[in-house]
mmCIF file of C-alpha atoms in Angstrom:
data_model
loop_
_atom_site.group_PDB
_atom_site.id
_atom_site.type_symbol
_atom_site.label_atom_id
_atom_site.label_comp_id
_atom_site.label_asym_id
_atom_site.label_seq_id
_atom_site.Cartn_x
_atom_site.Cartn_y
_atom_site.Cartn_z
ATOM 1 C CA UNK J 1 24.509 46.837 -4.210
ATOM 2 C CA UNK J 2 23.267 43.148 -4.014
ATOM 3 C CA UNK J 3 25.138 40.793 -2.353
ATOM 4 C CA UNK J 4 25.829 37.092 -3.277
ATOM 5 C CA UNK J 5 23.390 36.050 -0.619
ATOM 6 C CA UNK J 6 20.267 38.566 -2.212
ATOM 7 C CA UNK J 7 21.269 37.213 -5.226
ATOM 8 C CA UNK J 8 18.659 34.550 -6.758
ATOM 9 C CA UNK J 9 19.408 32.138 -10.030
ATOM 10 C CA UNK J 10 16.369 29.463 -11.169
ATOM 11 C CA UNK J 11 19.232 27.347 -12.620
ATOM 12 C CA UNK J 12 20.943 27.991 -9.407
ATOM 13 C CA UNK J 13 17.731 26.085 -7.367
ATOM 14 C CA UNK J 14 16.839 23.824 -10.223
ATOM 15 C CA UNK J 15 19.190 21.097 -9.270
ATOM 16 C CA UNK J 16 18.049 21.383 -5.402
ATOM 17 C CA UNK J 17 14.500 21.704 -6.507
ATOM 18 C CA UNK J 18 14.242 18.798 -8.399
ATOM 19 C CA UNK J 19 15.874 16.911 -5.825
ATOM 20 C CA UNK J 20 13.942 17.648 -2.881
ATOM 21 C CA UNK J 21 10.828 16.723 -4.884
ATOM 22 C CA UNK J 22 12.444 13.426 -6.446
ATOM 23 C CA UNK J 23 13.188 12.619 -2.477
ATOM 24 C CA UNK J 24 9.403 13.334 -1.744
ATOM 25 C CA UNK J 25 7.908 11.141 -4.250
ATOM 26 C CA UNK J 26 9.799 8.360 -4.106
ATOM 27 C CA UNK J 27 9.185 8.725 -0.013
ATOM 28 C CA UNK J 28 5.621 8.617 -0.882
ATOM 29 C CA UNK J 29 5.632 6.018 -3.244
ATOM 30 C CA UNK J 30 5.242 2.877 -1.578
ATOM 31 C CA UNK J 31 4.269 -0.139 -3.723
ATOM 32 C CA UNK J 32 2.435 -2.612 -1.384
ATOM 33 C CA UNK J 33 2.524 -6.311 -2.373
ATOM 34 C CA UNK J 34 -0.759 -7.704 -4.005
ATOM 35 C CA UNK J 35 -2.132 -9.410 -0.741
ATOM 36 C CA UNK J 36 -1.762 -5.893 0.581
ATOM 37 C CA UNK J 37 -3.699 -3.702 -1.816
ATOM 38 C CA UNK J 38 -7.001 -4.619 -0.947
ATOM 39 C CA UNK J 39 -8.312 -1.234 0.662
ATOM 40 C CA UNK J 40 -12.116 -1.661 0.506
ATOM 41 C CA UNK J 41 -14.184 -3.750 2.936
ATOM 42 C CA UNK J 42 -15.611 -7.095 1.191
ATOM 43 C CA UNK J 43 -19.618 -6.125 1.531
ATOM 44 C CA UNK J 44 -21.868 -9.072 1.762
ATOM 45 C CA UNK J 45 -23.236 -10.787 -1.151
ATOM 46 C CA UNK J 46 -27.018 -9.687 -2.064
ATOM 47 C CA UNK J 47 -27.036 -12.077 -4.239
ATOM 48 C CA UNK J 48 -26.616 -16.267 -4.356
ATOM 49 C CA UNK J 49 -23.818 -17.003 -3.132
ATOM 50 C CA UNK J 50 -21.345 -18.585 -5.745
ATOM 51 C CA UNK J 51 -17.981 -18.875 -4.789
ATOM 52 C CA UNK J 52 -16.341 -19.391 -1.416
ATOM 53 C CA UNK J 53 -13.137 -18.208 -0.418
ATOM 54 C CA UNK J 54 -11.691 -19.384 2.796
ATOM 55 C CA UNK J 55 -8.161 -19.717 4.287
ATOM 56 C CA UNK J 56 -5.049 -17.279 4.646
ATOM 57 C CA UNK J 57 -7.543 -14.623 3.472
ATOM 58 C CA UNK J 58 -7.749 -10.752 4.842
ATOM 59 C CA UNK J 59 -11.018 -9.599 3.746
ATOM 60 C CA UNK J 60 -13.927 -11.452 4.891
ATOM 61 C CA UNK J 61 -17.584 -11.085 5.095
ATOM 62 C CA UNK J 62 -18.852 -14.208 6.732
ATOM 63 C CA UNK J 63 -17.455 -16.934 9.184
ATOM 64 C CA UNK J 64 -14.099 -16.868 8.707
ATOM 65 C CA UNK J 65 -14.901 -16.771 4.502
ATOM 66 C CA UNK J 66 -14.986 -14.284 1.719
ATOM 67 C CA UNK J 67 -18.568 -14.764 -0.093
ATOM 68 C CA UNK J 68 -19.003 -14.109 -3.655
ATOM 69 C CA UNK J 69 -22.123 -13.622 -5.846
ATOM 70 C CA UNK J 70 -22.051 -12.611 -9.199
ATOM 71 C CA UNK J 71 -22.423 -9.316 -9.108
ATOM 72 C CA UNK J 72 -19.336 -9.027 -6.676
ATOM 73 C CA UNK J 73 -17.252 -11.045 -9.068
ATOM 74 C CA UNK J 74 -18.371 -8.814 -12.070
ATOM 75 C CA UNK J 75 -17.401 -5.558 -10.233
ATOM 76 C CA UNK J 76 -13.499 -7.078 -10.313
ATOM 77 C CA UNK J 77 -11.707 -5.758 -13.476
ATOM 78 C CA UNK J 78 -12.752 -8.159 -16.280
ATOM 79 C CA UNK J 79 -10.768 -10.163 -18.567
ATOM 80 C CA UNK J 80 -11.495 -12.911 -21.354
ATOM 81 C CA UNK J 81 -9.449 -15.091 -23.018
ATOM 82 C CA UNK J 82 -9.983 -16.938 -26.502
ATOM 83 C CA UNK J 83 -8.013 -20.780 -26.190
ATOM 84 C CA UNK J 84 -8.803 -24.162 -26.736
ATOM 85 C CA UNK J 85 -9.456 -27.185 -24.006
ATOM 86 C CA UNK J 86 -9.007 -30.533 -23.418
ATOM 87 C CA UNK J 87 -12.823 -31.034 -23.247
ATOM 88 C CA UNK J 88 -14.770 -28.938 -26.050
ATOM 89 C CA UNK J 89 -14.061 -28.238 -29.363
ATOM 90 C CA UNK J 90 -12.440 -25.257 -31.220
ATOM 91 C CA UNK J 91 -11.413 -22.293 -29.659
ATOM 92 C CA UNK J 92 -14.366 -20.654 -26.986
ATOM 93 C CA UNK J 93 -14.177 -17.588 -25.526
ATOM 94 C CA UNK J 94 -13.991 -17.310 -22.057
ATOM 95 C CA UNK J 95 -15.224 -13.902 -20.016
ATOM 96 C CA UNK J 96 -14.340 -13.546 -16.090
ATOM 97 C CA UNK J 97 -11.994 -11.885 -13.786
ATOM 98 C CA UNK J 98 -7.892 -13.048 -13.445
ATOM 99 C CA UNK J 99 -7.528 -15.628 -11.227
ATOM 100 C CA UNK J 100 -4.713 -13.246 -9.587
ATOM 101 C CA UNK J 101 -7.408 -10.119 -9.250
ATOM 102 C CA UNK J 102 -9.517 -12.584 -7.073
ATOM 103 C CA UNK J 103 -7.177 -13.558 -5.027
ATOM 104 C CA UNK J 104 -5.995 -9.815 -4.408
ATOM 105 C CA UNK J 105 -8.983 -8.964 -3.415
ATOM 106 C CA UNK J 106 -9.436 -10.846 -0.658
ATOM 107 C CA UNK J 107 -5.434 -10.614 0.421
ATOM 108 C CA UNK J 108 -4.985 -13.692 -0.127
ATOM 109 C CA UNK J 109 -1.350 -14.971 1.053
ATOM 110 C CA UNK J 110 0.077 -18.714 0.483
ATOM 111 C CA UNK J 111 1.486 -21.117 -2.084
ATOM 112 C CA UNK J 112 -1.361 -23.019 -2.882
ATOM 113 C CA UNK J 113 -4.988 -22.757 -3.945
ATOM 114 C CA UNK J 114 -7.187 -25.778 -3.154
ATOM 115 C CA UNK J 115 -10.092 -25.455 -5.638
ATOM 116 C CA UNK J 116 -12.850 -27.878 -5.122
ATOM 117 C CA UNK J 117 -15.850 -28.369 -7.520
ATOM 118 C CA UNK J 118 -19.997 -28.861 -6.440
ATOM 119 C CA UNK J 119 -18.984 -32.765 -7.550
ATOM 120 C CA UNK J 120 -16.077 -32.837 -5.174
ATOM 121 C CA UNK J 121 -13.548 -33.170 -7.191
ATOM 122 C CA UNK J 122 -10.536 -31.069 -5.688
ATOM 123 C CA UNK J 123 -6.960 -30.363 -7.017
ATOM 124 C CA UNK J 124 -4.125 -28.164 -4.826
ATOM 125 C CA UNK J 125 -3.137 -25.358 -7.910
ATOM 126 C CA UNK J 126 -0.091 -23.108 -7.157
ATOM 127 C CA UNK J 127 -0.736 -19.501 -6.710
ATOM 128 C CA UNK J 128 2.714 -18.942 -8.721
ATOM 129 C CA UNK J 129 -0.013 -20.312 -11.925
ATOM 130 C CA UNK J 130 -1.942 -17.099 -11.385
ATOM 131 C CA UNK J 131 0.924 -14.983 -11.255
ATOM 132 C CA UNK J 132 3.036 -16.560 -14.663
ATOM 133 C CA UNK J 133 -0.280 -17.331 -16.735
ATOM 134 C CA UNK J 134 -3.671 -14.818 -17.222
ATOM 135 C CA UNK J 135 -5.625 -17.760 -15.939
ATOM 136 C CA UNK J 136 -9.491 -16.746 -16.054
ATOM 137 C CA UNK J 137 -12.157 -17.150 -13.264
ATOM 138 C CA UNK J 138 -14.655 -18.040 -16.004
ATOM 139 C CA UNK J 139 -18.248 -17.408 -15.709
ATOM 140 C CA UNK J 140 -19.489 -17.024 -19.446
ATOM 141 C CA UNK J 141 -18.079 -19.130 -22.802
ATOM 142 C CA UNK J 142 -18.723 -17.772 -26.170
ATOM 143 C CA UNK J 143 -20.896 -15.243 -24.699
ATOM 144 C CA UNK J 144 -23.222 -17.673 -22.505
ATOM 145 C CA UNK J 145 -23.045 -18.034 -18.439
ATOM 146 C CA UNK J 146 -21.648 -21.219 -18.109
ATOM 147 C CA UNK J 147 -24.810 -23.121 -15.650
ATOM 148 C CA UNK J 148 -23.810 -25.814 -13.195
ATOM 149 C CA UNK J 149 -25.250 -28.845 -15.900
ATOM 150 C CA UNK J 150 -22.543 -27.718 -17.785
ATOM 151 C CA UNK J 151 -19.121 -26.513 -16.453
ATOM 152 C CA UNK J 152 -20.569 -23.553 -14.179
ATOM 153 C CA UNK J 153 -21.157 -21.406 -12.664
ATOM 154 C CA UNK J 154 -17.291 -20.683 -12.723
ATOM 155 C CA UNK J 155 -14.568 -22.345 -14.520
ATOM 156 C CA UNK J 156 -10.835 -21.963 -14.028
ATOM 157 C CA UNK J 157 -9.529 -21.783 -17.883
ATOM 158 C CA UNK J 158 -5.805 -21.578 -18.718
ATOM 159 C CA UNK J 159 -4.525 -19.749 -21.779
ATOM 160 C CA UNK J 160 -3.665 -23.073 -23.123
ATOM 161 C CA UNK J 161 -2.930 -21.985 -26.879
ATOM 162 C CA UNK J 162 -0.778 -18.606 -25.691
ATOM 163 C CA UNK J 163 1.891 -21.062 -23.716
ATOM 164 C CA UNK J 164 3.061 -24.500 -25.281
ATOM 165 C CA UNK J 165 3.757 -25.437 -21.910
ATOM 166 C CA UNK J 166 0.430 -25.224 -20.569
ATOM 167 C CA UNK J 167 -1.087 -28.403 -22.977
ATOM 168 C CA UNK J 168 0.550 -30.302 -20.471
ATOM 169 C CA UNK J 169 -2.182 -32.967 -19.282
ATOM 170 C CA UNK J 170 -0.642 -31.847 -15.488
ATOM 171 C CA UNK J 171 -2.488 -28.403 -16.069
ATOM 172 C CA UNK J 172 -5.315 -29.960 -17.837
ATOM 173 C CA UNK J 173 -6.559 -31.407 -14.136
ATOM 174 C CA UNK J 174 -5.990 -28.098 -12.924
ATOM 175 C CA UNK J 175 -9.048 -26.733 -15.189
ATOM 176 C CA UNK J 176 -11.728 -26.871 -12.515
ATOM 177 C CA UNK J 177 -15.254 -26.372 -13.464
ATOM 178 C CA UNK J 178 -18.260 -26.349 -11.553
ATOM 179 C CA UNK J 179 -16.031 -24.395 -9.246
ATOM 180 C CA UNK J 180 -17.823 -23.352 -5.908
ATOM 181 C CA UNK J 181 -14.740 -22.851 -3.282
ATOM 182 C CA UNK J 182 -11.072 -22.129 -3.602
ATOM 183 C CA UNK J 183 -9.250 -22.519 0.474
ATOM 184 C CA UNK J 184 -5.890 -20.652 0.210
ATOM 185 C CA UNK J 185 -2.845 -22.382 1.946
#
């Protein structure tokens, strides 16, 4: 004769199973902020050297900096965007990485982006842009890699005709092409 203790029931367990394994996920589970999720070591560019990240920055590959060719920018998850500007006409479309994948990348943590351009012009853009809008590091329009005599090699584009507030001329300045360094504050 069995006794209660001998005795085994699967809906009996069921309840206690499925809670001990809830517990152990969700103990496991740990989202880590954006700044935090960038697991790989940056590797040095083999390639010219096109953008320069520098500031409150956690992956670095050179003086203090995170270096970017192309190739390292193209092995980010890509994105495009089709939307008008201030400065061409029609709608282009615009091939890149997020603005907000960049700056994950190299753990970036602050409240503003400084983005400077090879003619020096310079505007402070805040990082709370990149996380509201799908604002595009640009290095190609309408399927062409956008050259330093005109707008490149990388362009920061907004998606001007998804958001009505965005035609605002205050984000127009923020549209930085000939981009060559961002310094993260």
């Amino acid at each position: 004769m069995a006794s209660s203790h001998d005795t085994f029931s699967l809906s009996d367990a069921a309840p206690r199973l499925a809670a001990a394994v809830l517990l152990t996920l969700s103990g496991a589970m740990h989202v880590l902020p954006l700044s935090a999720q960038t697991t790989d070591a940056l590797s040095a560019p083999a390639g010219d050297v096109i953008l320069e990240v520098r500031g409150t920055i956690a992956a670095i590959n050179a003086d203090d900096a995170a270096l970017f060719d192309m190739e390292m920018l193209e092995a980010l998850p890509p994105a495009a965007i089709e939307t008008s500007t201030s400065v061409t006409d029609g709608v282009h479309l615009f091939e890149g990485v997020l603005m907000r994948d960049l700056l994950a990348r190299v753990g970036a943590e602050g409240e503003t982006v400084s983005a400077i351009a090879l003619n020096d012009y310079a505007i402070d853009i805040p990082i709370e842009d990149f996380e509201r809008f799908d604002v595009v590091l640009a290095h190609s329009m309408d399927g062409e890699r956008l050259l330093p005599s005109d707008k490149g090699p990388l362009w920061i584009v907004y998606p001007r005709d998804q958001h009505d507030q965005l035609q605002d001329i205050r984000y127009d300045y923020r549209w930085v092409w000939q981009l060559y360094q961002l310094e993260i504050r």
